[in-house]
Amino acid sequence: MEKYLQLILVSIIIGTLTRFVMLKIDYRRYPSYPHGYIVHLGMGLVASALGAVALPSILEKDFTAVTFLALATQQFREIRKMERDTLGMLEQNELVKRGEDYIEGIAKVFEGRNYLTIFNSLLVSICYYWGGLAFGIGAGSLGIIISVFFRRGKRIGQIAHVRSGEIRFEGANLYVENIHIMNVGLTSSRKIYLEKALGAIIEPYDDNARATLANVGQRMAICHDAASLLGVHKDVATPEFMPTARLDLDTGRVGVVIVPIEKDLDCFLEAIRRTPVLESAVRKPMQTQIGRIAAD
Amino acid sequence: MSEKRIMAVVTTNKDIIWGGGCPIIEATSFEEMERIALYLSRILDGAVHDLENGIYIIVKH
């Protein structure tokens, strides 16, 4: 096993590095620093070790060792569950909820990144074995770049046009242009809406995007992201200031209203554009014949 | 989706309300109705909705 030591070490180092590069802390302060970081780097180390030893064990004709990979998938599913539980627990105390779909999406991402780590460290070990150290490191670097590329999902700005929308009241009913948002009873609350609120209209580019935006979880994610970036003028006892996104059933457009702490329209629109499109919300009816014919 | 529930009704026009199931509070003026609705909404964590016929309902969402 001595002759493989260097190969395994290099693979583990590059594999862990892959996980580190993908582990980016963002404005949601998630994963929390430093402990969330350590948990995920630790799991990344385990993942890259699994990827690194796969090739040597095959070369040594120790095929049963590969079954460890099956154990690994079990382990990473556990990560997904862990993330889901943690976020679900914290959700109870969020003023503006993430929503189940968003949580599931984040949990899935954490699981997926561990697989990318395994693949990359396996790639390094294979390239190292046949092409030497430099080739191994080169392939590993390329793997990291590809992983970073994989990390980026689609964003709302890519599937829909986001523009500002005028907020108005018809009696007690709040509208963004022609989209009814909610009924606001108190005159004082209506005044705050007219003074401080921001409105936006999201116009889907095609019918696939329309179906995605119709997903309730996706709209919750938009509200959550906008609220966490701009702040929200709301406490537990003021449910009428909940950021809300409602659908225009005739056109598929979405109207969004938020009462932010920082009233900055451009930042608000950018926050919506940068909201990730949730995997669970993606619908592609136009890829089927029935969907295309129905859309005519 | 969680269940929605009317927690209280505040009105200046008690004659048009029938039945119950929740407290119905009569106010003598529009200002009083606004004030009572505000208090109730903050106490009960409910949202105030205006039915535009002199009735405010406080709804738990």
GROMACS .gro file of N, CA, C and O in nm, chain A residues 115-228:
model
  456
  115TYR      N    1  -2.090   1.449  -0.337
  115TYR     CA    2  -2.065   1.359  -0.449
  115TYR      C    3  -1.964   1.420  -0.546
  115TYR      O    4  -1.876   1.351  -0.597
  116LEU      N    5  -1.976   1.550  -0.569
  116LEU     CA    6  -1.879   1.617  -0.656
  116LEU      C    7  -1.738   1.602  -0.598
  116LEU      O    8  -1.642   1.582  -0.671
  117THR      N    9  -1.730   1.609  -0.464
  117THR     CA   10  -1.600   1.592  -0.398
  117THR      C   11  -1.544   1.452  -0.424
  117THR      O   12  -1.427   1.437  -0.458
  118ILE      N   13  -1.630   1.350  -0.410
  118ILE     CA   14  -1.585   1.212  -0.438
  118ILE      C   15  -1.536   1.201  -0.581
  118ILE      O   16  -1.428   1.149  -0.608
  119PHE      N   17  -1.617   1.251  -0.676
  119PHE     CA   18  -1.580   1.239  -0.817
  119PHE      C   19  -1.444   1.304  -0.843
  119PHE      O   20  -1.360   1.250  -0.913
  120ASN      N   21  -1.427   1.422  -0.784
  120ASN     CA   22  -1.303   1.493  -0.813
  120ASN      C   23  -1.182   1.420  -0.756
  120ASN      O   24  -1.079   1.409  -0.823
  121SER      N   25  -1.193   1.368  -0.634
  121SER     CA   26  -1.076   1.302  -0.579
  121SER      C   27  -1.050   1.169  -0.651
  121SER      O   28  -0.935   1.130  -0.670
  122LEU      N   29  -1.158   1.106  -0.700
  122LEU     CA   30  -1.139   0.985  -0.783
  122LEU      C   31  -1.068   1.021  -0.913
  122LEU      O   32  -0.975   0.953  -0.956
  123LEU      N   33  -1.111   1.132  -0.972
  123LEU     CA   34  -1.050   1.179  -1.096
  123LEU      C   35  -0.900   1.205  -1.078
  123LEU      O   36  -0.817   1.163  -1.158
  124VAL      N   37  -0.869   1.272  -0.965
  124VAL     CA   38  -0.727   1.303  -0.937
  124VAL      C   39  -0.648   1.173  -0.924
  124VAL      O   40  -0.541   1.159  -0.983
  125SER      N   41  -0.704   1.075  -0.852
  125SER     CA   42  -0.627   0.951  -0.831
  125SER      C   43  -0.605   0.878  -0.963
  125SER      O   44  -0.497   0.825  -0.987
  126ILE      N   45  -0.706   0.879  -1.050
  126ILE     CA   46  -0.690   0.811  -1.179
  126ILE      C   47  -0.584   0.882  -1.264
  126ILE      O   48  -0.493   0.819  -1.319
  127CYS      N   49  -0.595   1.016  -1.272
  127CYS     CA   50  -0.501   1.090  -1.354
  127CYS      C   51  -0.359   1.083  -1.299
  127CYS      O   52  -0.261   1.077  -1.372
  128TYR      N   53  -0.350   1.085  -1.166
  128TYR     CA   54  -0.218   1.074  -1.102
  128TYR      C   55  -0.155   0.940  -1.138
  128TYR      O   56  -0.038   0.931  -1.172
  129TYR      N   57  -0.234   0.833  -1.131
  129TYR     CA   58  -0.182   0.698  -1.153
  129TYR      C   59  -0.128   0.682  -1.295
  129TYR      O   60  -0.021   0.626  -1.316
  130TRP      N   61  -0.201   0.735  -1.393
  130TRP     CA   62  -0.157   0.715  -1.530
  130TRP      C   63  -0.072   0.829  -1.588
  130TRP      O   64  -0.003   0.810  -1.684
  131GLY      N   65  -0.082   0.947  -1.526
  131GLY     CA   66  -0.012   1.060  -1.588
  131GLY      C   67   0.086   1.131  -1.497
  131GLY      O   68   0.149   1.229  -1.539
  132GLY      N   69   0.099   1.088  -1.373
  132GLY     CA   70   0.194   1.154  -1.283
  132GLY      C   71   0.130   1.266  -1.203
  132GLY      O   72   0.013   1.301  -1.224
  133LEU      N   73   0.211   1.319  -1.114
  133LEU     CA   74   0.164   1.419  -1.018
  133LEU      C   75   0.104   1.543  -1.086
  133LEU      O   76  -0.006   1.587  -1.053
  134ALA      N   77   0.179   1.598  -1.183
  134ALA     CA   78   0.137   1.723  -1.247
  134ALA      C   79   0.002   1.703  -1.317
  134ALA      O   80  -0.088   1.787  -1.307
  135PHE      N   81  -0.012   1.590  -1.385
  135PHE     CA   82  -0.136   1.561  -1.457
  135PHE      C   83  -0.253   1.549  -1.359
  135PHE      O   84  -0.362   1.602  -1.381
  136GLY      N   85  -0.225   1.482  -1.247
  136GLY     CA   86  -0.327   1.465  -1.143
  136GLY      C   87  -0.375   1.599  -1.089
  136GLY      O   88  -0.495   1.625  -1.080
  137ILE      N   89  -0.279   1.686  -1.057
  137ILE     CA   90  -0.315   1.817  -1.001
  137ILE      C   91  -0.389   1.900  -1.106
  137ILE      O   92  -0.488   1.967  -1.075
  138GLY      N   93  -0.342   1.890  -1.232
  138GLY     CA   94  -0.408   1.963  -1.341
  138GLY      C   95  -0.553   1.921  -1.355
  138GLY      O   96  -0.644   2.004  -1.359
  139ALA      N   97  -0.575   1.789  -1.356
  139ALA     CA   98  -0.712   1.737  -1.370
  139ALA      C   99  -0.798   1.780  -1.251
  139ALA      O  100  -0.914   1.817  -1.266
  140GLY      N  101  -0.735   1.778  -1.131
  140GLY     CA  102  -0.807   1.818  -1.011
  140GLY      C  103  -0.851   1.963  -1.018
  140GLY      O  104  -0.963   1.998  -0.982
  141SER      N  105  -0.761   2.050  -1.067
  141SER     CA  106  -0.794   2.193  -1.078
  141SER      C  107  -0.910   2.212  -1.175
  141SER      O  108  -1.002   2.290  -1.149
  142LEU      N  109  -0.902   2.140  -1.286
  142LEU     CA  110  -1.010   2.149  -1.384
  142LEU      C  111  -1.142   2.102  -1.320
  142LEU      O  112  -1.247   2.163  -1.339
  143GLY      N  113  -1.130   1.994  -1.242
  143GLY     CA  114  -1.248   1.941  -1.171
  143GLY      C  115  -1.309   2.046  -1.078
  143GLY      O  116  -1.430   2.059  -1.070
  144ILE      N  117  -1.221   2.122  -1.011
  144ILE     CA  118  -1.271   2.225  -0.918
  144ILE      C  119  -1.347   2.332  -0.997
  144ILE      O  120  -1.456   2.374  -0.958
  145ILE      N  121  -1.289   2.370  -1.112
  145ILE     CA  122  -1.355   2.474  -1.194
  145ILE      C  123  -1.492   2.424  -1.239
  145ILE      O  124  -1.592   2.497  -1.231
  146ILE      N  125  -1.496   2.298  -1.283
  146ILE     CA  126  -1.625   2.243  -1.328
  146ILE      C  127  -1.725   2.237  -1.212
  146ILE      O  128  -1.842   2.269  -1.226
  147SER      N  129  -1.675   2.199  -1.093
  147SER     CA  130  -1.763   2.192  -0.976
  147SER      C  131  -1.823   2.327  -0.944
  147SER      O  132  -1.940   2.340  -0.911
  148VAL      N  133  -1.739   2.431  -0.952
  148VAL     CA  134  -1.787   2.567  -0.924
  148VAL      C  135  -1.894   2.604  -1.025
  148VAL      O  136  -1.995   2.666  -0.992
  149PHE      N  137  -1.872   2.561  -1.149
  149PHE     CA  138  -1.971   2.587  -1.253
  149PHE      C  139  -2.103   2.516  -1.220
  149PHE      O  140  -2.210   2.572  -1.234
  150PHE      N  141  -2.090   2.392  -1.170
  150PHE     CA  142  -2.211   2.315  -1.132
  150PHE      C  143  -2.284   2.380  -1.017
  150PHE      O  144  -2.404   2.366  -1.000
  151ARG      N  145  -2.207   2.449  -0.933
  151ARG     CA  146  -2.265   2.506  -0.813
  151ARG      C  147  -2.370   2.612  -0.848
  151ARG      O  148  -2.464   2.635  -0.774
  152ARG      N  149  -2.345   2.679  -0.961
  152ARG     CA  150  -2.438   2.787  -0.999
  152ARG      C  151  -2.563   2.728  -1.061
  152ARG      O  152  -2.557   2.665  -1.165
  153GLY      N  153  -2.675   2.750  -0.996
  153GLY     CA  154  -2.800   2.709  -1.059
  153GLY      C  155  -2.857   2.826  -1.136
  153GLY      O  156  -2.793   2.931  -1.148
  154LYS      N  157  -2.974   2.807  -1.189
  154LYS     CA  158  -3.040   2.918  -1.259
  154LYS      C  159  -3.095   3.018  -1.159
  154LYS      O  160  -3.119   2.986  -1.045
  155ARG      N  161  -3.114   3.139  -1.206
  155ARG     CA  162  -3.172   3.242  -1.120
  155ARG      C  163  -3.296   3.300  -1.185
  155ARG      O  164  -3.316   3.286  -1.305
  156ILE      N  165  -3.379   3.363  -1.102
  156ILE     CA  166  -3.506   3.417  -1.152
  156ILE      C  167  -3.483   3.513  -1.269
  156ILE      O  168  -3.556   3.513  -1.368
  157GLY      N  169  -3.376   3.593  -1.260
  157GLY     CA  170  -3.345   3.689  -1.366
  157GLY      C  171  -3.324   3.625  -1.502
  157GLY      O  172  -3.338   3.690  -1.605
  158GLN      N  173  -3.292   3.494  -1.503
  158GLN     CA  174  -3.268   3.425  -1.630
  158GLN      C  175  -3.396   3.369  -1.692
  158GLN      O  176  -3.398   3.336  -1.810
  159ILE      N  177  -3.500   3.354  -1.611
  159ILE     CA  178  -3.622   3.296  -1.666
  159ILE      C  179  -3.735   3.398  -1.676
  159ILE      O  180  -3.840   3.369  -1.732
  160ALA      N  181  -3.714   3.516  -1.620
  160ALA     CA  182  -3.823   3.614  -1.620
  160ALA      C  183  -3.769   3.756  -1.617
  160ALA      O  184  -3.656   3.780  -1.573
  161HIS      N  185  -3.851   3.847  -1.667
  161HIS     CA  186  -3.815   3.988  -1.664
  161HIS      C  187  -3.868   4.048  -1.534
  161HIS      O  188  -3.987   4.033  -1.503
  162VAL      N  189  -3.782   4.114  -1.457
  162VAL     CA  190  -3.823   4.172  -1.330
  162VAL      C  191  -3.819   4.323  -1.342
  162VAL      O  192  -3.718   4.380  -1.379
  163ARG      N  193  -3.931   4.385  -1.316
  163ARG     CA  194  -3.936   4.532  -1.323
  163ARG      C  195  -4.020   4.585  -1.207
  163ARG      O  196  -4.088   4.509  -1.138
  164SER      N  197  -4.011   4.716  -1.188
  164SER     CA  198  -4.085   4.772  -1.075
  164SER      C  199  -4.233   4.780  -1.110
  164SER      O  200  -4.271   4.788  -1.228
  165GLY      N  201  -4.317   4.776  -1.008
  165GLY     CA  202  -4.461   4.785  -1.029
  165GLY      C  203  -4.520   4.886  -0.932
  165GLY      O  204  -4.474   4.898  -0.818
  166GLU      N  205  -4.620   4.958  -0.978
  166GLU     CA  206  -4.678   5.063  -0.895
  166GLU      C  207  -4.773   5.002  -0.791
  166GLU      O  208  -4.853   4.914  -0.823
  167ILE      N  209  -4.762   5.051  -0.668
  167ILE     CA  210  -4.848   5.001  -0.560
  167ILE      C  211  -4.966   5.095  -0.544
  167ILE      O  212  -4.949   5.216  -0.544
  168ARG      N  213  -5.085   5.039  -0.535
  168ARG     CA  214  -5.202   5.126  -0.515
  168ARG      C  215  -5.307   5.051  -0.432
  168ARG      O  216  -5.301   4.929  -0.419
  169PHE      N  217  -5.399   5.130  -0.377
  169PHE     CA  218  -5.509   5.070  -0.303
  169PHE      C  219  -5.641   5.096  -0.374
  169PHE      O  220  -5.663   5.205  -0.428
  170GLU      N  221  -5.724   4.994  -0.377
  170GLU     CA  222  -5.863   5.014  -0.419
  170GLU      C  223  -5.945   4.983  -0.296
  170GLU      O  224  -5.962   4.866  -0.261
  171GLY      N  225  -5.992   5.085  -0.230
  171GLY     CA  226  -6.056   5.064  -0.100
  171GLY      C  227  -5.952   5.009  -0.005
  171GLY      O  228  -5.846   5.070   0.013
  172ALA      N  229  -5.979   4.890   0.052
  172ALA     CA  230  -5.883   4.831   0.144
  172ALA      C  231  -5.791   4.732   0.074
  172ALA      O  232  -5.703   4.674   0.136
  173ASN      N  233  -5.810   4.713  -0.057
  173ASN     CA  234  -5.735   4.609  -0.126
  173ASN      C  235  -5.609   4.661  -0.191
  173ASN      O  236  -5.612   4.759  -0.265
  174LEU      N  237  -5.500   4.592  -0.161
  174LEU     CA  238  -5.370   4.632  -0.211
  174LEU      C  239  -5.343   4.565  -0.346
  174LEU      O  240  -5.362   4.444  -0.362
  175TYR      N  241  -5.300   4.645  -0.440
  175TYR     CA  242  -5.268   4.594  -0.574
  175TYR      C  243  -5.128   4.636  -0.614
  175TYR      O  244  -5.081   4.743  -0.576
  176VAL      N  245  -5.060   4.550  -0.693
  176VAL     CA  246  -4.943   4.595  -0.769
  176VAL      C  247  -4.991   4.594  -0.913
  176VAL      O  248  -5.023   4.487  -0.967
  177GLU      N  249  -4.999   4.709  -0.973
  177GLU     CA  250  -5.065   4.725  -1.103
  177GLU      C  251  -5.202   4.659  -1.098
  177GLU      O  252  -5.286   4.702  -1.020
  178ASN      N  253  -5.225   4.550  -1.174
  178ASN     CA  254  -5.360   4.492  -1.168
  178ASN      C  255  -5.367   4.364  -1.086
  178ASN      O  256  -5.466   4.293  -1.087
  179ILE      N  257  -5.256   4.331  -1.016
  179ILE     CA  258  -5.253   4.204  -0.942
  179ILE      C  259  -5.293   4.228  -0.796
  179ILE      O  260  -5.229   4.306  -0.725
  180HIS      N  261  -5.399   4.160  -0.755
  180HIS     CA  262  -5.446   4.175  -0.617
  180HIS      C  263  -5.351   4.103  -0.523
  180HIS      O  264  -5.318   3.987  -0.545
  181ILE      N  265  -5.307   4.175  -0.419
  181ILE     CA  266  -5.213   4.114  -0.325
  181ILE      C  267  -5.285   4.072  -0.198
  181ILE      O  268  -5.282   3.956  -0.160
  182MET      N  269  -5.347   4.168  -0.129
  182MET     CA  270  -5.418   4.132  -0.006
  182MET      C  271  -5.510   4.246   0.037
  182MET      O  272  -5.506   4.355  -0.022
  183ASN      N  273  -5.590   4.219   0.138
  183ASN     CA  274  -5.678   4.318   0.195
  183ASN      C  275  -5.613   4.371   0.321
  183ASN      O  276  -5.582   4.294   0.412
  184VAL      N  277  -5.587   4.502   0.324
  184VAL     CA  278  -5.525   4.562   0.441
  184VAL      C  279  -5.629   4.649   0.511
  184VAL      O  280  -5.675   4.749   0.457
  185GLY      N  281  -5.670   4.607   0.629
  185GLY     CA  282  -5.781   4.673   0.695
  185GLY      C  283  -5.749   4.807   0.758
  185GLY      O  284  -5.819   4.904   0.739
  186LEU      N  285  -5.640   4.814   0.834
  186LEU     CA  286  -5.614   4.934   0.912
  186LEU      C  287  -5.564   5.049   0.826
  186LEU      O  288  -5.476   5.031   0.743
  187THR      N  289  -5.621   5.168   0.849
  187THR     CA  290  -5.579   5.286   0.773
  187THR      C  291  -5.431   5.316   0.798
  187THR      O  292  -5.358   5.354   0.706
  188SER      N  293  -5.388   5.296   0.925
  188SER     CA  294  -5.248   5.325   0.956
  188SER      C  295  -5.153   5.233   0.879
  188SER      O  296  -5.048   5.276   0.831
  189SER      N  297  -5.194   5.105   0.863
  189SER     CA  298  -5.109   5.012   0.788
  189SER      C  299  -5.106   5.048   0.640
  189SER      O  300  -5.002   5.038   0.575
  190ARG      N  301  -5.222   5.094   0.588
  190ARG     CA  302  -5.226   5.135   0.447
  190ARG      C  303  -5.133   5.251   0.422
  190ARG      O  304  -5.065   5.258   0.320
  191LYS      N  305  -5.129   5.342   0.520
  191LYS     CA  306  -5.042   5.459   0.505
  191LYS      C  307  -4.895   5.414   0.499
  191LYS      O  308  -4.817   5.463   0.417
  192ILE      N  309  -4.860   5.318   0.586
  192ILE     CA  310  -4.722   5.269   0.585
  192ILE      C  311  -4.690   5.204   0.451
  192ILE      O  312  -4.582   5.223   0.395
  193TYR      N  313  -4.786   5.128   0.397
  193TYR     CA  314  -4.766   5.067   0.266
  193TYR      C  315  -4.737   5.173   0.160
  193TYR      O  316  -4.645   5.160   0.081
  194LEU      N  317  -4.819   5.278   0.160
  194LEU     CA  318  -4.803   5.380   0.056
  194LEU      C  319  -4.672   5.456   0.073
  194LEU      O  320  -4.610   5.499  -0.024
  195GLU      N  321  -4.627   5.470   0.198
  195GLU     CA  322  -4.503   5.545   0.222
  195GLU      C  323  -4.379   5.461   0.196
  195GLU      O  324  -4.283   5.506   0.136
  196LYS      N  325  -4.382   5.335   0.244
  196LYS     CA  326  -4.256   5.260   0.252
  196LYS      C  327  -4.245   5.140   0.159
  196LYS      O  328  -4.135   5.089   0.139
  197ALA      N  329  -4.356   5.092   0.106
  197ALA     CA  330  -4.350   4.963   0.037
  197ALA      C  331  -4.288   4.975  -0.102
  197ALA      O  332  -4.288   5.081  -0.163
  198LEU      N  333  -4.234   4.861  -0.147
  198LEU     CA  334  -4.182   4.850  -0.284
  198LEU      C  335  -4.260   4.741  -0.355
  198LEU      O  336  -4.295   4.639  -0.296
  199GLY      N  337  -4.287   4.765  -0.483
  199GLY     CA  338  -4.360   4.665  -0.560
  199GLY      C  339  -4.282   4.625  -0.683
  199GLY      O  340  -4.208   4.706  -0.739
  200ALA      N  341  -4.297   4.499  -0.723
  200ALA     CA  342  -4.229   4.452  -0.844
  200ALA      C  343  -4.322   4.359  -0.920
  200ALA      O  344  -4.412   4.297  -0.862
  201ILE      N  345  -4.299   4.352  -1.049
  201ILE     CA  346  -4.371   4.259  -1.134
  201ILE      C  347  -4.268   4.166  -1.197
  201ILE      O  348  -4.167   4.211  -1.250
  202ILE      N  349  -4.295   4.036  -1.188
  202ILE     CA  350  -4.208   3.937  -1.253
  202ILE      C  351  -4.283   3.880  -1.373
  202ILE      O  352  -4.388   3.820  -1.356
  203GLU      N  353  -4.227   3.901  -1.492
  203GLU     CA  354  -4.293   3.853  -1.613
  203GLU      C  355  -4.217   3.736  -1.671
  203GLU      O  356  -4.104   3.753  -1.717
  204PRO      N  357  -4.275   3.616  -1.668
  204PRO     CA  358  -4.203   3.499  -1.720
  204PRO      C  359  -4.179   3.510  -1.870
  204PRO      O  360  -4.263   3.562  -1.943
  205TYR      N  361  -4.061   3.462  -1.913
  205TYR     CA  362  -4.028   3.468  -2.057
  205TYR      C  363  -4.107   3.367  -2.139
  205TYR      O  364  -4.138   3.391  -2.254
  206ASP      N  365  -4.132   3.249  -2.080
  206ASP     CA  366  -4.207   3.148  -2.157
  206ASP      C  367  -4.298   3.067  -2.063
  206ASP      O  368  -4.305   3.096  -1.944
  207ASP      N  369  -4.365   2.969  -2.121
  207ASP     CA  370  -4.461   2.893  -2.041
  207ASP      C  371  -4.394   2.804  -1.936
  207ASP      O  372  -4.453   2.774  -1.833
  208ASN      N  373  -4.270   2.761  -1.964
  208ASN     CA  374  -4.198   2.684  -1.861
  208ASN      C  375  -4.174   2.770  -1.739
  208ASN      O  376  -4.195   2.727  -1.625
  209ALA      N  377  -4.129   2.893  -1.763
  209ALA     CA  378  -4.102   2.985  -1.653
  209ALA      C  379  -4.231   3.020  -1.580
  209ALA      O  380  -4.233   3.033  -1.458
  210ARG      N  381  -4.339   3.028  -1.656
  210ARG     CA  382  -4.468   3.059  -1.595
  210ARG      C  383  -4.507   2.951  -1.495
  210ARG      O  384  -4.553   2.979  -1.384
  211ALA      N  385  -4.487   2.825  -1.536
  211ALA     CA  386  -4.520   2.713  -1.447
  211ALA      C  387  -4.430   2.714  -1.323
  211ALA      O  388  -4.475   2.682  -1.213
  212THR      N  389  -4.304   2.751  -1.342
  212THR     CA  390  -4.211   2.755  -1.229
  212THR      C  391  -4.252   2.864  -1.130
  212THR      O  392  -4.253   2.842  -1.008
  213LEU      N  393  -4.287   2.981  -1.182
  213LEU     CA  394  -4.324   3.092  -1.094
  213LEU      C  395  -4.457   3.067  -1.024
  213LEU      O  396  -4.485   3.128  -0.921
  214ALA      N  397  -4.538   2.979  -1.081
  214ALA     CA  398  -4.666   2.948  -1.018
  214ALA      C  399  -4.647   2.865  -0.891
  214ALA      O  400  -4.735   2.858  -0.807
  215ASN      N  401  -4.529   2.804  -0.877
  215ASN     CA  402  -4.502   2.722  -0.760
  215ASN      C  403  -4.497   2.808  -0.633
  215ASN      O  404  -4.424   2.907  -0.627
  216VAL      N  405  -4.574   2.768  -0.533
  216VAL     CA  406  -4.582   2.849  -0.410
  216VAL      C  407  -4.447   2.858  -0.340
  216VAL      O  408  -4.407   2.963  -0.290
  217GLY      N  409  -4.375   2.745  -0.339
  217GLY     CA  410  -4.244   2.742  -0.274
  217GLY      C  411  -4.147   2.839  -0.338
  217GLY      O  412  -4.069   2.905  -0.270
  218GLN      N  413  -4.152   2.847  -0.471
  218GLN     CA  414  -4.065   2.939  -0.542
  218GLN      C  415  -4.094   3.084  -0.503
  218GLN      O  416  -4.005   3.164  -0.482
  219ARG      N  417  -4.223   3.114  -0.492
  219ARG     CA  418  -4.259   3.252  -0.457
  219ARG      C  419  -4.221   3.283  -0.313
  219ARG      O  420  -4.181   3.394  -0.279
  220MET      N  421  -4.232   3.182  -0.225
  220MET     CA  422  -4.188   3.202  -0.086
  220MET      C  423  -4.039   3.231  -0.082
  220MET      O  424  -3.992   3.316  -0.006
  221ALA      N  425  -3.963   3.160  -0.168
  221ALA     CA  426  -3.818   3.179  -0.171
  221ALA      C  427  -3.785   3.321  -0.217
  221ALA      O  428  -3.694   3.384  -0.163
  222ILE      N  429  -3.860   3.372  -0.314
  222ILE     CA  430  -3.838   3.509  -0.363
  222ILE      C  431  -3.860   3.608  -0.248
  222ILE      O  432  -3.777   3.696  -0.224
  223CYS      N  433  -3.971   3.591  -0.177
  223CYS     CA  434  -4.002   3.681  -0.065
  223CYS      C  435  -3.895   3.671   0.043
  223CYS      O  436  -3.851   3.771   0.100
  224HIS      N  437  -3.853   3.548   0.072
  224HIS     CA  438  -3.753   3.529   0.177
  224HIS      C  439  -3.622   3.597   0.141
  224HIS      O  440  -3.562   3.667   0.224
  225ASP      N  441  -3.577   3.579   0.018
  225ASP     CA  442  -3.450   3.637  -0.022
  225ASP      C  443  -3.457   3.789  -0.022
  225ASP      O  444  -3.365   3.856   0.026
  226ALA      N  445  -3.566   3.844  -0.075
  226ALA     CA  446  -3.580   3.989  -0.078
  226ALA      C  447  -3.581   4.043   0.065
  226ALA      O  448  -3.516   4.143   0.096
  227ALA      N  449  -3.653   3.973   0.154
  227ALA     CA  450  -3.664   4.020   0.292
  227ALA      C  451  -3.530   4.008   0.365
  227ALA      O  452  -3.495   4.095   0.446
  228SER      N  453  -3.454   3.902   0.335
  228SER     CA  454  -3.328   3.889   0.410
  228SER      C  455  -3.224   3.987   0.356
  228SER      O  456  -3.130   4.022   0.428
   0.00000   0.00000   0.00000
